[in-house]
Amino acid sequence: GNSVTQMEGPVTLSEEAFLTINCTYTATGYPSLFWYVQYPGEGLQLLLKATKADDKGSNKGFEATYRKETTSFHLEKGSVQVSDSAVYFCALSDGFYGNNRLAFGKGNQVVVIP
Amino acid sequence: EADIYQTPRYLVIGTGKKITLECSQTMGHDKMYWYQQDPGMELHLIHYSYGVNSTEKGDLSSESTVSRIRTEHFPLTLESARPSHTSQYLCASGETGAGELFFGEGSRLTVL
């Protein structure tokens, strides 16, 4: 079945540092890929998405490229701010079948220190 | 901005009580979902619905039940709450085929 694997453990970094969160996936068919963000005390919000191979999703300075050859969708940001502290989830949807069922990774807590 | 609402945001109740978590969306989405989020942040799908009068159990077994009498409304009910039900419950909705889900802000349930 479809699954998403995120790197283990929280990520702690200083303001203006470079952020990378790794995400790899296993899927049949042609999934769409997503990054969701959850700020403290809130629900999840869509951060960015990519629907086909080589697409790059971007939003708020974050980027991720859909790499079919490495089955990856790593999230990057060049210069993080304290306000980027949140939990980040990678997810995939086999949207071809129209069921919207998302397979989520376990999430990564990101803490940005001033 | 997503228009999906959950109430209550926070609820503390005693063991054995019946509770209903409300979820409503104004986007006309056919598909709605309930996720349980454990303290380790991981999300588990417990119920979903593809339209009115359609409900299915998700990947994680849950003692809760759901109903879908109206497109916009997808409440979750626990007939007899227990401490093991303490968790955050997230409701979501989406359009057919779009893949993207819109989430409510969550209901944090504590059962004493």
PDB file of C-alpha atoms in Angstrom:
ATOM      1  CA  GLY A   1       0.000   0.000   0.000  1.00  0.00           C
ATOM      2  CA  ASN A   2       0.904   3.679  -0.083  1.00  0.00           C
ATOM      3  CA  SER A   3       3.211   4.951   2.646  1.00  0.00           C
ATOM      4  CA  VAL A   4       5.342   7.953   3.537  1.00  0.00           C
ATOM      5  CA  THR A   5       8.551   7.962   5.561  1.00  0.00           C
ATOM      6  CA  GLN A   6       9.919  11.080   7.213  1.00  0.00           C
ATOM      7  CA  MET A   7      13.291  11.442   8.859  1.00  0.00           C
ATOM      8  CA  GLU A   8      13.300  10.583  12.543  1.00  0.00           C
ATOM      9  CA  GLY A   9      13.322  13.058  15.381  1.00  0.00           C
ATOM     10  CA  PRO A  10      12.764  16.765  15.983  1.00  0.00           C
ATOM     11  CA  VAL A  11      14.774  19.396  14.163  1.00  0.00           C
ATOM     12  CA  THR A  12      16.265  22.261  16.149  1.00  0.00           C
ATOM     13  CA  LEU A  13      18.062  25.065  14.367  1.00  0.00           C
ATOM     14  CA  SER A  14      18.950  28.724  14.676  1.00  0.00           C
ATOM     15  CA  GLU A  15      17.157  31.571  12.979  1.00  0.00           C
ATOM     16  CA  GLU A  16      18.321  32.127   9.373  1.00  0.00           C
ATOM     17  CA  ALA A  17      19.671  28.575   9.103  1.00  0.00           C
ATOM     18  CA  PHE A  18      18.890  26.277   6.172  1.00  0.00           C
ATOM     19  CA  LEU A  19      16.141  23.733   6.772  1.00  0.00           C
ATOM     20  CA  THR A  20      15.771  20.341   5.107  1.00  0.00           C
ATOM     21  CA  ILE A  21      13.219  17.707   6.086  1.00  0.00           C
ATOM     22  CA  ASN A  22      13.495  14.437   4.197  1.00  0.00           C
ATOM     23  CA  CYS A  23      10.472  12.598   2.877  1.00  0.00           C
ATOM     24  CA  THR A  24      10.366   9.415   0.803  1.00  0.00           C
ATOM     25  CA  TYR A  25       7.329   7.537  -0.375  1.00  0.00           C
ATOM     26  CA  THR A  26       6.074   4.203  -1.629  1.00  0.00           C
ATOM     27  CA  ALA A  27       3.085   4.235  -3.920  1.00  0.00           C
ATOM     28  CA  THR A  28       1.418   2.547  -6.837  1.00  0.00           C
ATOM     29  CA  GLY A  29       0.153   4.668  -9.667  1.00  0.00           C
ATOM     30  CA  TYR A  30       0.815   8.398  -9.882  1.00  0.00           C
ATOM     31  CA  PRO A  31       0.340  10.015  -6.474  1.00  0.00           C
ATOM     32  CA  SER A  32       0.128  13.679  -5.640  1.00  0.00           C
ATOM     33  CA  LEU A  33       2.491  14.806  -2.878  1.00  0.00           C
ATOM     34  CA  PHE A  34       1.904  17.343  -0.133  1.00  0.00           C
ATOM     35  CA  TRP A  35       3.524  19.083   2.789  1.00  0.00           C
ATOM     36  CA  TYR A  36       1.216  20.137   5.601  1.00  0.00           C
ATOM     37  CA  VAL A  37       2.169  22.340   8.559  1.00  0.00           C
ATOM     38  CA  GLN A  38       0.626  22.335  12.029  1.00  0.00           C
ATOM     39  CA  TYR A  39       1.269  25.365  14.237  1.00  0.00           C
ATOM     40  CA  PRO A  40       0.857  24.965  18.008  1.00  0.00           C
ATOM     41  CA  GLY A  41      -2.753  24.462  19.043  1.00  0.00           C
ATOM     42  CA  GLU A  42      -4.068  24.394  15.492  1.00  0.00           C
ATOM     43  CA  GLY A  43      -5.123  21.954  12.792  1.00  0.00           C
ATOM     44  CA  LEU A  44      -3.096  21.136   9.699  1.00  0.00           C
ATOM     45  CA  GLN A  45      -2.738  23.590   6.823  1.00  0.00           C
ATOM     46  CA  LEU A  46      -1.557  22.796   3.324  1.00  0.00           C
ATOM     47  CA  LEU A  47       1.906  24.289   2.830  1.00  0.00           C
ATOM     48  CA  LEU A  48       2.626  23.169  -0.737  1.00  0.00           C
ATOM     49  CA  LYS A  49       1.903  20.405  -3.201  1.00  0.00           C
ATOM     50  CA  ALA A  50       3.089  18.778  -6.424  1.00  0.00           C
ATOM     51  CA  THR A  51       0.944  16.625  -8.650  1.00  0.00           C
ATOM     52  CA  LYS A  52       3.419  15.074 -11.093  1.00  0.00           C
ATOM     53  CA  ALA A  53       7.059  14.154 -11.458  1.00  0.00           C
ATOM     54  CA  ASP A  54       9.543  17.075 -11.546  1.00  0.00           C
ATOM     55  CA  ASP A  55       6.922  19.543 -10.327  1.00  0.00           C
ATOM     56  CA  LYS A  56       8.176  21.967  -7.706  1.00  0.00           C
ATOM     57  CA  GLY A  57       5.771  23.161  -5.036  1.00  0.00           C
ATOM     58  CA  SER A  58       6.574  26.402  -3.244  1.00  0.00           C
ATOM     59  CA  ASN A  59       5.005  28.668  -0.638  1.00  0.00           C
ATOM     60  CA  LYS A  60       6.219  31.081   2.078  1.00  0.00           C
ATOM     61  CA  GLY A  61       9.850  30.439   1.104  1.00  0.00           C
ATOM     62  CA  PHE A  62       9.476  26.664   1.355  1.00  0.00           C
ATOM     63  CA  GLU A  63      10.111  24.422  -1.644  1.00  0.00           C
ATOM     64  CA  ALA A  64       9.865  20.726  -2.478  1.00  0.00           C
ATOM     65  CA  THR A  65      10.441  18.907  -5.774  1.00  0.00           C
ATOM     66  CA  TYR A  66       8.626  15.717  -6.761  1.00  0.00           C
ATOM     67  CA  ARG A  67      11.440  13.273  -7.626  1.00  0.00           C
ATOM     68  CA  LYS A  68      10.042  10.084  -9.107  1.00  0.00           C
ATOM     69  CA  GLU A  69      13.460   8.483  -9.655  1.00  0.00           C
ATOM     70  CA  THR A  70      14.300   8.701  -5.952  1.00  0.00           C
ATOM     71  CA  THR A  71      10.666   8.599  -4.724  1.00  0.00           C
ATOM     72  CA  SER A  72      11.327  11.684  -2.637  1.00  0.00           C
ATOM     73  CA  PHE A  73       9.725  15.026  -1.817  1.00  0.00           C
ATOM     74  CA  HIS A  74      12.155  16.764   0.530  1.00  0.00           C
ATOM     75  CA  LEU A  75      11.127  20.079   2.084  1.00  0.00           C
ATOM     76  CA  GLU A  76      13.621  22.967   2.101  1.00  0.00           C
ATOM     77  CA  LYS A  77      13.782  26.564   3.228  1.00  0.00           C
ATOM     78  CA  GLY A  78      16.813  28.757   2.811  1.00  0.00           C
ATOM     79  CA  SER A  79      16.470  30.949   5.908  1.00  0.00           C
ATOM     80  CA  VAL A  80      14.096  29.951   8.682  1.00  0.00           C
ATOM     81  CA  GLN A  81      12.395  32.275  11.138  1.00  0.00           C
ATOM     82  CA  VAL A  82      11.144  31.689  14.666  1.00  0.00           C
ATOM     83  CA  SER A  83       7.611  31.776  13.233  1.00  0.00           C
ATOM     84  CA  ASP A  84       8.415  28.623  11.217  1.00  0.00           C
ATOM     85  CA  SER A  85       8.449  26.595  14.430  1.00  0.00           C
ATOM     86  CA  ALA A  86       5.764  23.961  13.869  1.00  0.00           C
ATOM     87  CA  VAL A  87       5.188  20.318  13.015  1.00  0.00           C
ATOM     88  CA  TYR A  88       5.598  19.399   9.343  1.00  0.00           C
ATOM     89  CA  PHE A  89       3.877  16.411   7.727  1.00  0.00           C
ATOM     90  CA  CYS A  90       4.625  14.887   4.349  1.00  0.00           C
ATOM     91  CA  ALA A  91       1.651  13.174   2.694  1.00  0.00           C
ATOM     92  CA  LEU A  92       0.593  11.504  -0.520  1.00  0.00           C
ATOM     93  CA  SER A  93      -2.732  10.978  -2.180  1.00  0.00           C
ATOM     94  CA  ASP A  94      -3.579   8.563  -4.910  1.00  0.00           C
ATOM     95  CA  GLY A  95      -5.833  11.173  -6.406  1.00  0.00           C
ATOM     96  CA  PHE A  96      -6.230   9.221  -9.605  1.00  0.00           C
ATOM     97  CA  TYR A  97      -8.832   7.145  -7.832  1.00  0.00           C
ATOM     98  CA  GLY A  98     -10.455  10.252  -6.419  1.00  0.00           C
ATOM     99  CA  ASN A  99     -10.735   9.049  -2.877  1.00  0.00           C
ATOM    100  CA  ASN A 100      -8.680  11.804  -1.219  1.00  0.00           C
ATOM    101  CA  ARG A 101      -7.294   9.352   1.279  1.00  0.00           C
ATOM    102  CA  LEU A 102      -3.994  10.777   2.392  1.00  0.00           C
ATOM    103  CA  ALA A 103      -1.130   8.675   3.706  1.00  0.00           C
ATOM    104  CA  PHE A 104       0.770  10.831   6.226  1.00  0.00           C
ATOM    105  CA  GLY A 105       4.290  10.596   7.506  1.00  0.00           C
ATOM    106  CA  LYS A 106       4.823  10.716  11.266  1.00  0.00           C
ATOM    107  CA  GLY A 107       5.664  14.408  11.260  1.00  0.00           C
ATOM    108  CA  ASN A 108       8.741  16.389  12.270  1.00  0.00           C
ATOM    109  CA  GLN A 109       8.769  18.966  15.031  1.00  0.00           C
ATOM    110  CA  VAL A 110      10.818  21.978  13.937  1.00  0.00           C
ATOM    111  CA  VAL A 111      12.049  24.385  16.606  1.00  0.00           C
ATOM    112  CA  VAL A 112      13.746  27.592  15.474  1.00  0.00           C
ATOM    113  CA  ILE A 113      15.805  29.346  18.133  1.00  0.00           C
ATOM    114  CA  PRO A 114      16.323  33.131  17.961  1.00  0.00           C
TER     115      PRO A 114
ATOM    116  CA  GLU B   1      -9.043  30.229   3.864  1.00  0.00           C
ATOM    117  CA  ALA B   2     -10.727  26.942   4.713  1.00  0.00           C
ATOM    118  CA  ASP B   3     -14.239  26.986   6.128  1.00  0.00           C
ATOM    119  CA  ILE B   4     -14.331  23.958   8.361  1.00  0.00           C
ATOM    120  CA  TYR B   5     -15.239  24.262  12.012  1.00  0.00           C
ATOM    121  CA  GLN B   6     -14.920  22.001  14.988  1.00  0.00           C
ATOM    122  CA  THR B   7     -16.540  22.331  18.392  1.00  0.00           C
ATOM    123  CA  PRO B   8     -15.691  22.147  21.178  1.00  0.00           C
ATOM    124  CA  ARG B   9     -12.003  23.077  20.893  1.00  0.00           C
ATOM    125  CA  TYR B  10     -11.321  21.702  24.361  1.00  0.00           C
ATOM    126  CA  LEU B  11     -13.355  19.282  26.464  1.00  0.00           C
ATOM    127  CA  VAL B  12     -12.627  17.718  29.856  1.00  0.00           C
ATOM    128  CA  ILE B  13     -15.108  15.087  30.990  1.00  0.00           C
ATOM    129  CA  GLY B  14     -15.410  12.176  33.378  1.00  0.00           C
ATOM    130  CA  THR B  15     -15.310   8.494  32.513  1.00  0.00           C
ATOM    131  CA  GLY B  16     -18.559   7.033  31.229  1.00  0.00           C
ATOM    132  CA  LYS B  17     -19.950  10.243  29.772  1.00  0.00           C
ATOM    133  CA  LYS B  18     -21.334  10.437  26.264  1.00  0.00           C
ATOM    134  CA  ILE B  19     -19.776  13.096  24.057  1.00  0.00           C
ATOM    135  CA  THR B  20     -20.244  14.367  20.535  1.00  0.00           C
ATOM    136  CA  LEU B  21     -17.585  16.279  18.643  1.00  0.00           C
ATOM    137  CA  GLU B  22     -19.066  18.500  15.979  1.00  0.00           C
ATOM    138  CA  CYS B  23     -17.578  19.163  12.547  1.00  0.00           C
ATOM    139  CA  SER B  24     -19.099  21.373   9.857  1.00  0.00           C
ATOM    140  CA  GLN B  25     -17.817  22.602   6.509  1.00  0.00           C
ATOM    141  CA  THR B  26     -19.287  25.214   4.195  1.00  0.00           C
ATOM    142  CA  MET B  27     -17.334  24.282   1.065  1.00  0.00           C
ATOM    143  CA  GLY B  28     -19.785  21.673  -0.232  1.00  0.00           C
ATOM    144  CA  HIS B  29     -17.168  18.920  -0.109  1.00  0.00           C
ATOM    145  CA  ASP B  30     -18.437  15.368  -0.488  1.00  0.00           C
ATOM    146  CA  LYS B  31     -15.569  13.748   1.368  1.00  0.00           C
ATOM    147  CA  MET B  32     -15.016  14.165   5.106  1.00  0.00           C
ATOM    148  CA  TYR B  33     -12.602  12.527   7.527  1.00  0.00           C
ATOM    149  CA  TRP B  34     -11.825  12.143  11.222  1.00  0.00           C
ATOM    150  CA  TYR B  35      -8.240  11.729  12.349  1.00  0.00           C
ATOM    151  CA  GLN B  36      -6.976  10.969  15.835  1.00  0.00           C
ATOM    152  CA  GLN B  37      -3.652  12.570  16.668  1.00  0.00           C
ATOM    153  CA  ASP B  38      -1.588  10.978  19.420  1.00  0.00           C
ATOM    154  CA  PRO B  39       0.816  12.888  21.688  1.00  0.00           C
ATOM    155  CA  GLY B  40       3.668  11.831  19.429  1.00  0.00           C
ATOM    156  CA  MET B  41       1.934  13.836  16.656  1.00  0.00           C
ATOM    157  CA  GLU B  42       1.191  10.859  14.401  1.00  0.00           C
ATOM    158  CA  LEU B  43      -2.160  11.006  12.602  1.00  0.00           C
ATOM    159  CA  HIS B  44      -4.492   8.019  12.422  1.00  0.00           C
ATOM    160  CA  LEU B  45      -7.575   7.896  10.199  1.00  0.00           C
ATOM    161  CA  ILE B  46     -10.509   6.615  12.251  1.00  0.00           C
ATOM    162  CA  HIS B  47     -13.564   7.406  10.083  1.00  0.00           C
ATOM    163  CA  TYR B  48     -14.384   8.767   6.654  1.00  0.00           C
ATOM    164  CA  SER B  49     -17.366   9.533   4.497  1.00  0.00           C
ATOM    165  CA  TYR B  50     -17.733   9.908   0.736  1.00  0.00           C
ATOM    166  CA  GLY B  51     -21.145  11.531   0.918  1.00  0.00           C
ATOM    167  CA  VAL B  52     -24.513  11.644   2.644  1.00  0.00           C
ATOM    168  CA  ASN B  53     -25.412   8.339   4.314  1.00  0.00           C
ATOM    169  CA  SER B  54     -21.937   6.963   3.606  1.00  0.00           C
ATOM    170  CA  THR B  55     -19.557   6.198   6.484  1.00  0.00           C
ATOM    171  CA  GLU B  56     -16.572   3.878   6.712  1.00  0.00           C
ATOM    172  CA  LYS B  57     -14.102   2.905   9.384  1.00  0.00           C
ATOM    173  CA  GLY B  58     -10.552   4.046   8.905  1.00  0.00           C
ATOM    174  CA  ASP B  59      -7.182   2.441   9.446  1.00  0.00           C
ATOM    175  CA  LEU B  60      -7.204   2.688  13.259  1.00  0.00           C
ATOM    176  CA  SER B  61      -9.918   0.874  15.147  1.00  0.00           C
ATOM    177  CA  SER B  62     -11.997   3.272  17.229  1.00  0.00           C
ATOM    178  CA  GLU B  63     -14.925   2.894  19.613  1.00  0.00           C
ATOM    179  CA  SER B  64     -16.388   6.115  18.293  1.00  0.00           C
ATOM    180  CA  THR B  65     -19.168   6.311  15.714  1.00  0.00           C
ATOM    181  CA  VAL B  66     -19.994   8.883  13.047  1.00  0.00           C
ATOM    182  CA  SER B  67     -22.979   9.910  10.979  1.00  0.00           C
ATOM    183  CA  ARG B  68     -23.444  11.870   7.751  1.00  0.00           C
ATOM    184  CA  ILE B  69     -27.024  13.004   7.410  1.00  0.00           C
ATOM    185  CA  ARG B  70     -26.150  16.302   5.745  1.00  0.00           C
ATOM    186  CA  THR B  71     -23.276  17.085   3.381  1.00  0.00           C
ATOM    187  CA  GLU B  72     -21.878  19.800   5.609  1.00  0.00           C
ATOM    188  CA  HIS B  73     -22.043  17.984   8.951  1.00  0.00           C
ATOM    189  CA  PHE B  74     -19.974  15.006  10.188  1.00  0.00           C
ATOM    190  CA  PRO B  75     -20.243  14.551  13.963  1.00  0.00           C
ATOM    191  CA  LEU B  76     -18.281  11.980  15.963  1.00  0.00           C
ATOM    192  CA  THR B  77     -19.796  10.359  19.045  1.00  0.00           C
ATOM    193  CA  LEU B  78     -18.360   8.414  21.962  1.00  0.00           C
ATOM    194  CA  GLU B  79     -21.121   6.634  23.883  1.00  0.00           C
ATOM    195  CA  SER B  80     -19.027   6.039  27.002  1.00  0.00           C
ATOM    196  CA  ALA B  81     -15.757   7.913  27.225  1.00  0.00           C
ATOM    197  CA  ARG B  82     -12.685   6.376  28.838  1.00  0.00           C
ATOM    198  CA  PRO B  83      -9.230   7.780  29.675  1.00  0.00           C
ATOM    199  CA  SER B  84      -7.819   5.881  26.678  1.00  0.00           C
ATOM    200  CA  HIS B  85      -9.926   8.177  24.457  1.00  0.00           C
ATOM    201  CA  THR B  86      -7.911  11.194  25.573  1.00  0.00           C
ATOM    202  CA  SER B  87      -6.496  12.655  22.369  1.00  0.00           C
ATOM    203  CA  GLN B  88      -6.775  15.384  19.779  1.00  0.00           C
ATOM    204  CA  TYR B  89      -9.405  14.744  17.087  1.00  0.00           C
ATOM    205  CA  LEU B  90      -9.049  16.471  13.716  1.00  0.00           C
ATOM    206  CA  CYS B  91     -11.809  16.746  11.136  1.00  0.00           C
ATOM    207  CA  ALA B  92     -11.048  17.316   7.450  1.00  0.00           C
ATOM    208  CA  SER B  93     -12.851  17.615   4.130  1.00  0.00           C
ATOM    209  CA  GLY B  94     -11.925  17.595   0.456  1.00  0.00           C
ATOM    210  CA  GLU B  95     -13.201  17.575  -3.105  1.00  0.00           C
ATOM    211  CA  THR B  96     -13.309  14.383  -5.125  1.00  0.00           C
ATOM    212  CA  GLY B  97     -10.069  13.791  -6.997  1.00  0.00           C
ATOM    213  CA  ALA B  98      -8.308  16.904  -5.746  1.00  0.00           C
ATOM    214  CA  GLY B  99      -6.195  15.122  -3.142  1.00  0.00           C
ATOM    215  CA  GLU B 100      -5.867  18.165  -0.891  1.00  0.00           C
ATOM    216  CA  LEU B 101      -7.664  18.155   2.468  1.00  0.00           C
ATOM    217  CA  PHE B 102      -8.822  21.098   4.554  1.00  0.00           C
ATOM    218  CA  PHE B 103      -8.578  20.645   8.309  1.00  0.00           C
ATOM    219  CA  GLY B 104     -10.453  22.080  11.243  1.00  0.00           C
ATOM    220  CA  GLU B 105      -8.557  23.374  14.258  1.00  0.00           C
ATOM    221  CA  GLY B 106      -9.145  20.204  16.220  1.00  0.00           C
ATOM    222  CA  SER B 107     -10.968  19.115  19.367  1.00  0.00           C
ATOM    223  CA  ARG B 108      -8.762  18.225  22.299  1.00  0.00           C
ATOM    224  CA  LEU B 109     -10.531  15.693  24.505  1.00  0.00           C
ATOM    225  CA  THR B 110      -9.412  14.785  28.026  1.00  0.00           C
ATOM    226  CA  VAL B 111     -11.210  12.002  29.863  1.00  0.00           C
ATOM    227  CA  LEU B 112     -10.542  11.813  33.578  1.00  0.00           C
TER     228      LEU B 112
END
